[in-house]
mmCIF file of C-alpha atoms in Angstrom:
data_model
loop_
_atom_site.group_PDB
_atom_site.id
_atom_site.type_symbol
_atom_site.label_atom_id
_atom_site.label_comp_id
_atom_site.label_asym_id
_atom_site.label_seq_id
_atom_site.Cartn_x
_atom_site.Cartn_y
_atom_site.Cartn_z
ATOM 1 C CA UNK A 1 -53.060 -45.001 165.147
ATOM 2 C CA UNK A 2 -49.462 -45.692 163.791
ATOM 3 C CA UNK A 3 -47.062 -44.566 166.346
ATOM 4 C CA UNK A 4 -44.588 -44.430 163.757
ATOM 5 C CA UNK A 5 -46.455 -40.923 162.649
ATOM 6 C CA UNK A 6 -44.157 -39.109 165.120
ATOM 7 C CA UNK A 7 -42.394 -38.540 161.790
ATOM 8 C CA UNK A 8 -45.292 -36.411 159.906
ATOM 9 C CA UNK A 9 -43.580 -32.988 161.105
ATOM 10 C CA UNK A 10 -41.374 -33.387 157.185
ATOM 11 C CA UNK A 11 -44.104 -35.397 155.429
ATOM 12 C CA UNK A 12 -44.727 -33.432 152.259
ATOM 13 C CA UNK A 13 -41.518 -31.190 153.083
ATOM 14 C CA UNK A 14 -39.383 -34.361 152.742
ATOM 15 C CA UNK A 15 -39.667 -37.802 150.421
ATOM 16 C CA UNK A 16 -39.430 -39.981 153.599
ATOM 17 C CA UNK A 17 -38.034 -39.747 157.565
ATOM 18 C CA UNK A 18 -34.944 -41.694 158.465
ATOM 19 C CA UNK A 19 -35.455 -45.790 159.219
ATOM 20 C CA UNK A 20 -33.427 -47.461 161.474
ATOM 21 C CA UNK A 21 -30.012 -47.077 159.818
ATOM 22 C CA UNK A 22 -28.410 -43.987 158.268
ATOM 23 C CA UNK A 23 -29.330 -43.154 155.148
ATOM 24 C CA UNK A 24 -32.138 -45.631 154.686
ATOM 25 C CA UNK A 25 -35.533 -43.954 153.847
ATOM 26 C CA UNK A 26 -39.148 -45.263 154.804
ATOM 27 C CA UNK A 27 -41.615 -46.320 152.272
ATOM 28 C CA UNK A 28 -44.447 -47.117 154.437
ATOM 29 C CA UNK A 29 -47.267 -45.012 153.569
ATOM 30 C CA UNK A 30 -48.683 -45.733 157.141
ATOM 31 C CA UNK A 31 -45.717 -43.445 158.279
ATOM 32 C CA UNK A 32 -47.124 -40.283 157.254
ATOM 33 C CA UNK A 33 -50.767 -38.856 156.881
ATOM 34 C CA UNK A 34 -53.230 -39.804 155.010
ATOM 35 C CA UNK A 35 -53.365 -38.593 151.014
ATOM 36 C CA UNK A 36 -56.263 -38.596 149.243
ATOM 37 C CA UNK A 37 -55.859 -40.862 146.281
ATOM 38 C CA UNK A 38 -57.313 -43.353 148.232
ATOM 39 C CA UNK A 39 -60.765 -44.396 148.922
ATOM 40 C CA UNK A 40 -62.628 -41.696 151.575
ATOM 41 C CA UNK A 41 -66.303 -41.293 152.369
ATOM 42 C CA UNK A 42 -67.847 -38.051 152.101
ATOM 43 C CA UNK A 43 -69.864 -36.596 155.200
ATOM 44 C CA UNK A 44 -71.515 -33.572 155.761
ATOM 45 C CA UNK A 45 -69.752 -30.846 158.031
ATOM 46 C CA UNK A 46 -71.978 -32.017 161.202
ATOM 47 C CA UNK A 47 -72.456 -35.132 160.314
ATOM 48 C CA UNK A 48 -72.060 -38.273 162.425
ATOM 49 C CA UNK A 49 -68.920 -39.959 161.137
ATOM 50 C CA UNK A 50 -67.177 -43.746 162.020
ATOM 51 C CA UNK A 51 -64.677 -41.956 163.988
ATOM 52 C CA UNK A 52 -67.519 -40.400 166.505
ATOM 53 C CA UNK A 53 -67.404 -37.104 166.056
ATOM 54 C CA UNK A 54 -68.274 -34.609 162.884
ATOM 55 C CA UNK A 55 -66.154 -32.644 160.873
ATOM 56 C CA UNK A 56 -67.188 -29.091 162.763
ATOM 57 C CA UNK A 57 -66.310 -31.015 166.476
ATOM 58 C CA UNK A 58 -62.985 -32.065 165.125
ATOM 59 C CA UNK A 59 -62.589 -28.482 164.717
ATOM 60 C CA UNK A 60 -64.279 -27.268 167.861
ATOM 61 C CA UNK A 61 -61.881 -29.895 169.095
ATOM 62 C CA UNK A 62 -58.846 -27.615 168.463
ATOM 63 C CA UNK A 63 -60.489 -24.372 170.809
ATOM 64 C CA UNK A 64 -61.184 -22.715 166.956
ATOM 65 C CA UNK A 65 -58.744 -20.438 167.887
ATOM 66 C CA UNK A 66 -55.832 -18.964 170.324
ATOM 67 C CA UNK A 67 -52.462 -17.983 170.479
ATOM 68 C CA UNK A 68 -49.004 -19.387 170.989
ATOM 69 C CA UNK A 69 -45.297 -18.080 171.171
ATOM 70 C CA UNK A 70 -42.885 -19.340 168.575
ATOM 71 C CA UNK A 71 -39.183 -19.404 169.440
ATOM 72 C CA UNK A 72 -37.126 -18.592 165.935
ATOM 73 C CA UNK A 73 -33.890 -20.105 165.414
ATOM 74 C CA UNK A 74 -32.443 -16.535 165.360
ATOM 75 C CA UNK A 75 -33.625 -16.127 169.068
ATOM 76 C CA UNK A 76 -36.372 -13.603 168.685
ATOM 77 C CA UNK A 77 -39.779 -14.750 169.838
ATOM 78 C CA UNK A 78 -43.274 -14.116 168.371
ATOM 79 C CA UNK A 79 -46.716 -14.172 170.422
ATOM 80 C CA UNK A 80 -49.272 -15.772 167.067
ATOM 81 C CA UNK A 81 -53.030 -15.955 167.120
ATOM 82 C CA UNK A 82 -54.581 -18.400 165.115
ATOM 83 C CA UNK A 83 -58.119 -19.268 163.945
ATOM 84 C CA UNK A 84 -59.347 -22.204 162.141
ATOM 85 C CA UNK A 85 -63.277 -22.447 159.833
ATOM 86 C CA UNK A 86 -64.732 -24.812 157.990
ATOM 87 C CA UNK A 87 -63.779 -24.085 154.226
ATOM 88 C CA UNK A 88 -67.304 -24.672 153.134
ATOM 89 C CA UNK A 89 -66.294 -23.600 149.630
ATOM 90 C CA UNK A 90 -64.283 -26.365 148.525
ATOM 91 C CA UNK A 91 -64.566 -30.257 148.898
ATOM 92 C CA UNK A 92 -64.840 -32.588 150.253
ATOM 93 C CA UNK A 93 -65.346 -30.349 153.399
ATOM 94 C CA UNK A 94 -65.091 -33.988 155.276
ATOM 95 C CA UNK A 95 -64.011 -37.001 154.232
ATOM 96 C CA UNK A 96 -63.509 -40.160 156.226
ATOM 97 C CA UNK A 97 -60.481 -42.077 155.141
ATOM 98 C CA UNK A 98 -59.850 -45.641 156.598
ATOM 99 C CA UNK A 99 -56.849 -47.216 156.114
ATOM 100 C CA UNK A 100 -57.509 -50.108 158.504
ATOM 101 C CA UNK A 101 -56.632 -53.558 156.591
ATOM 102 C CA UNK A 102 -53.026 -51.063 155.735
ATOM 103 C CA UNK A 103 -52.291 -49.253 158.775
ATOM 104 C CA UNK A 104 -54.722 -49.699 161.349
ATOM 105 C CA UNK A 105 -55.670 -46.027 161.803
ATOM 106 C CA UNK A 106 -58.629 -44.165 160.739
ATOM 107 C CA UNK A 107 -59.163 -40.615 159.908
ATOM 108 C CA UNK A 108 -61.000 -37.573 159.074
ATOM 109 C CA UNK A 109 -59.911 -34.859 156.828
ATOM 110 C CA UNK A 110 -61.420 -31.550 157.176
ATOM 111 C CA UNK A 111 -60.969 -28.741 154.611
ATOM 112 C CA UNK A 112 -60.211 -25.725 156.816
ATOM 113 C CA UNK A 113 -59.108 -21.925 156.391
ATOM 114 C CA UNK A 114 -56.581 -21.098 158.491
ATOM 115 C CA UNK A 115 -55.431 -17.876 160.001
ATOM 116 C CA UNK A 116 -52.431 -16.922 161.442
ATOM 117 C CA UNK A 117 -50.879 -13.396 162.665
ATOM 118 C CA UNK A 118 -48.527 -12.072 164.592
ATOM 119 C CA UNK A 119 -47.820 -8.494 166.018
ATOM 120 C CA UNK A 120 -44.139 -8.439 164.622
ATOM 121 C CA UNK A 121 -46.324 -9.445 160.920
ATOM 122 C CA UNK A 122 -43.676 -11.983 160.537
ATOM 123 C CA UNK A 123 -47.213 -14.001 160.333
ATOM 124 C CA UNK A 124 -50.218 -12.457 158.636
ATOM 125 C CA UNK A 125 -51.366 -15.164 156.301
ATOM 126 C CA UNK A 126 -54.621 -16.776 155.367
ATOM 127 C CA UNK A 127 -54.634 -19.946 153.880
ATOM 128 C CA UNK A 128 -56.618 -22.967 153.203
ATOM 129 C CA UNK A 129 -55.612 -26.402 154.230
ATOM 130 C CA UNK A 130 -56.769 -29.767 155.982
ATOM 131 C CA UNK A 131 -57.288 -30.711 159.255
ATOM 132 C CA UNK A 132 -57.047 -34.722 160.168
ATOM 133 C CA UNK A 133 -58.001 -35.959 162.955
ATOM 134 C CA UNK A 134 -57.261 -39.370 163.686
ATOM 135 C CA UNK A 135 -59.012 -42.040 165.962
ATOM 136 C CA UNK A 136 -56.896 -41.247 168.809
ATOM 137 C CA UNK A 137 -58.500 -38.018 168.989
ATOM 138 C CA UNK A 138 -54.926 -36.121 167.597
ATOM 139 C CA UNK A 139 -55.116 -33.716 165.153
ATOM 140 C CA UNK A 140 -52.831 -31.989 162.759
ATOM 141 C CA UNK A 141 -52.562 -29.342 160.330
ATOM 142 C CA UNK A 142 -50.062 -27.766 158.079
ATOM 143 C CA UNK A 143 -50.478 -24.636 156.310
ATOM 144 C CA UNK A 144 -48.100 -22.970 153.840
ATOM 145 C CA UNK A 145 -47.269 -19.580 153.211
ATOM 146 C CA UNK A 146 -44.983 -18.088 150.281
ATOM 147 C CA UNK A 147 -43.282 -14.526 150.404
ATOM 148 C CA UNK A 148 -41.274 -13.093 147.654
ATOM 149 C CA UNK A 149 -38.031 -12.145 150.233
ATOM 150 C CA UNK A 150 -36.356 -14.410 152.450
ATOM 151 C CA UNK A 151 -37.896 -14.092 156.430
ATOM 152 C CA UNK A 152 -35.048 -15.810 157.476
ATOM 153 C CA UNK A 153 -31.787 -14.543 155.849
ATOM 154 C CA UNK A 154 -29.610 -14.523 158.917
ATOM 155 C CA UNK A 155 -30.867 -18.042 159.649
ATOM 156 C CA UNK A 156 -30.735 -19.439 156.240
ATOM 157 C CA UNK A 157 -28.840 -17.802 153.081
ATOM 158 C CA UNK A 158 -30.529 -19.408 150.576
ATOM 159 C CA UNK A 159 -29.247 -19.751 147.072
ATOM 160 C CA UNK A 160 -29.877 -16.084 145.995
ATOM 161 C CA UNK A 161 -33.187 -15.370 145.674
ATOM 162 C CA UNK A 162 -34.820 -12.714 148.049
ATOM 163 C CA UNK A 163 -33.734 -9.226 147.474
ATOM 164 C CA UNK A 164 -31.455 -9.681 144.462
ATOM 165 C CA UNK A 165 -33.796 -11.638 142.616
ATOM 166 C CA UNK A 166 -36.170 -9.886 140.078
ATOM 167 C CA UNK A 167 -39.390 -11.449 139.246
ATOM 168 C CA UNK A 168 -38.471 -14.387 141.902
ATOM 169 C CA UNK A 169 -42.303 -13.439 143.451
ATOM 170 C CA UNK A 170 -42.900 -16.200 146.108
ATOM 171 C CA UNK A 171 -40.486 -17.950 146.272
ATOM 172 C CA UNK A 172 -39.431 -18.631 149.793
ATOM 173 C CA UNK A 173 -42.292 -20.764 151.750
ATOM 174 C CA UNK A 174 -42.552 -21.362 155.451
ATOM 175 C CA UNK A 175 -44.918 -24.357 156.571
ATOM 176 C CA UNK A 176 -46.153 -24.310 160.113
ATOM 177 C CA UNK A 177 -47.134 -28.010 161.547
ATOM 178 C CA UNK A 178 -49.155 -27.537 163.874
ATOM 179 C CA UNK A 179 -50.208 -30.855 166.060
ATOM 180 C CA UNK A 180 -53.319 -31.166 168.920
ATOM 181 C CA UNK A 181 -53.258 -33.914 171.144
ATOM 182 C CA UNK A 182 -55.806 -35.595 172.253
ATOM 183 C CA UNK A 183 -58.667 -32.763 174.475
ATOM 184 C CA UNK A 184 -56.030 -30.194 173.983
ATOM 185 C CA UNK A 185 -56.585 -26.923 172.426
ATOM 186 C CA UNK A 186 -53.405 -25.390 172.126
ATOM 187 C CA UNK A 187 -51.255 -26.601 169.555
ATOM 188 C CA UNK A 188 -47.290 -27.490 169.491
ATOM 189 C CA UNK A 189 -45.250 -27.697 166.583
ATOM 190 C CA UNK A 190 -42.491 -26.614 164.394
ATOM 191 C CA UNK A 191 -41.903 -24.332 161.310
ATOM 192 C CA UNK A 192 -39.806 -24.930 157.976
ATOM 193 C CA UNK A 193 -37.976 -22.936 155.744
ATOM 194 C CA UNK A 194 -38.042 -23.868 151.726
ATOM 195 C CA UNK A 195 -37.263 -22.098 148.544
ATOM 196 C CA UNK A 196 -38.268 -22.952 145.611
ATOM 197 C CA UNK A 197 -39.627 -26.281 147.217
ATOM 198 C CA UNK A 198 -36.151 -27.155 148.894
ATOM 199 C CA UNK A 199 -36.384 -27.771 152.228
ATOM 200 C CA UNK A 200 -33.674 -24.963 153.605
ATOM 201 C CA UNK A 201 -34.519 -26.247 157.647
ATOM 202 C CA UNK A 202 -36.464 -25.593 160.274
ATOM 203 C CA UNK A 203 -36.573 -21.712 161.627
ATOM 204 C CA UNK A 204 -39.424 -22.126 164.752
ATOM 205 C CA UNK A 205 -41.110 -23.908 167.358
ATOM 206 C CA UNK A 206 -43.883 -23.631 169.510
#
């Protein structure tokens, strides 16, 4: 796999990450995930795939489900469980992307439902979303969650919607990336702040 993915954390929150001099963006689509527009083979949830395992081990992989703390840039702390399924609903449930004449990584994408709550109910959020898994044995996963009010006011201000904004319904979103390495089962990570699909900054890590 790329090592250059360190970078995915912004990919999709952000048009590029940073090259080697200020200001200069990367275009290399082998610095971010996978997107689908390409070619992919479609597998069965417990099917055999290239990369060795199925789609349901990749997510067995991940423990299925736990719990983490997230530190908040405001200082306040949450304890989150988390849960992860197979989203056997929509599809492809698995697909098997190989990008390696471009990038010399494989992966599999797995359409998941993912859960995530906490006691404070700063998180209480279902939401679907993919899982990749690459051939390293990494995973990753964002999910994406809108709310009509800001969660983070004294963090970020925003530009005015929140409170004082009528019929502004959803939209503040915060995106946990979540990332398993390789036979672990809790994840680490980071979580961003955007309204109205501006990246405001990043309000949590775990």
């Amino acid at each position: 796999m790329n090592v250059r993915l360190a970078c995915w954390l912004l990919a999709g929150l952000l048009m590029g990450c940073a090259g080697g001099q200020t200001g200069e963006i990367a275009a290399d689509p082998c610095d971010s995930l996978p997107a689908m527009a390409g070619p992919f083979v479609e597998h069965d949830l417990t099917e055999p795939t290239p990369l060795g395992v199925s789609g349901q081990e990749a997510i067995d992989a991940t423990g299925g489900s736990g719990s983490f703390d997230v530190a908040w840039a405001n200082g306040t702390k949450s304890a989150v469980s988390w849960s992860l399924a197979a989203d056997t609903e929509s599809a492809p449930v698995v697909a098997y992307i190989d990008r390696g004449t471009e990038c010399a990584d494989e992966y599999l994408q797995i359409l998941v439902l993912g859960r995530l709550s906490s006691a404070d109910g700063i998180l209480d959020h279902e939401q679907r979303g993919a899982l990749y898994r690459g051939d390293d044995g990494v995973a990753h996963l964002r999910l994406s969650f809108s709310f009509d009010e800001n969660p983070f006011p004294d963090v970020y201000a925003g530009g005015g919607s929140g409170d004082s904004c009528t019929g502004c319904g959803g939209a503040f979103e915060l995106s946990v990336e979540s990332r398993w390495g390789a036979g672990e089962s809790t994840p680490r990570g980071r979580v961003y702040l955007s309204e109205n699909g501006t990246l405001l900054g990043e309000v949590g890590a775990f």
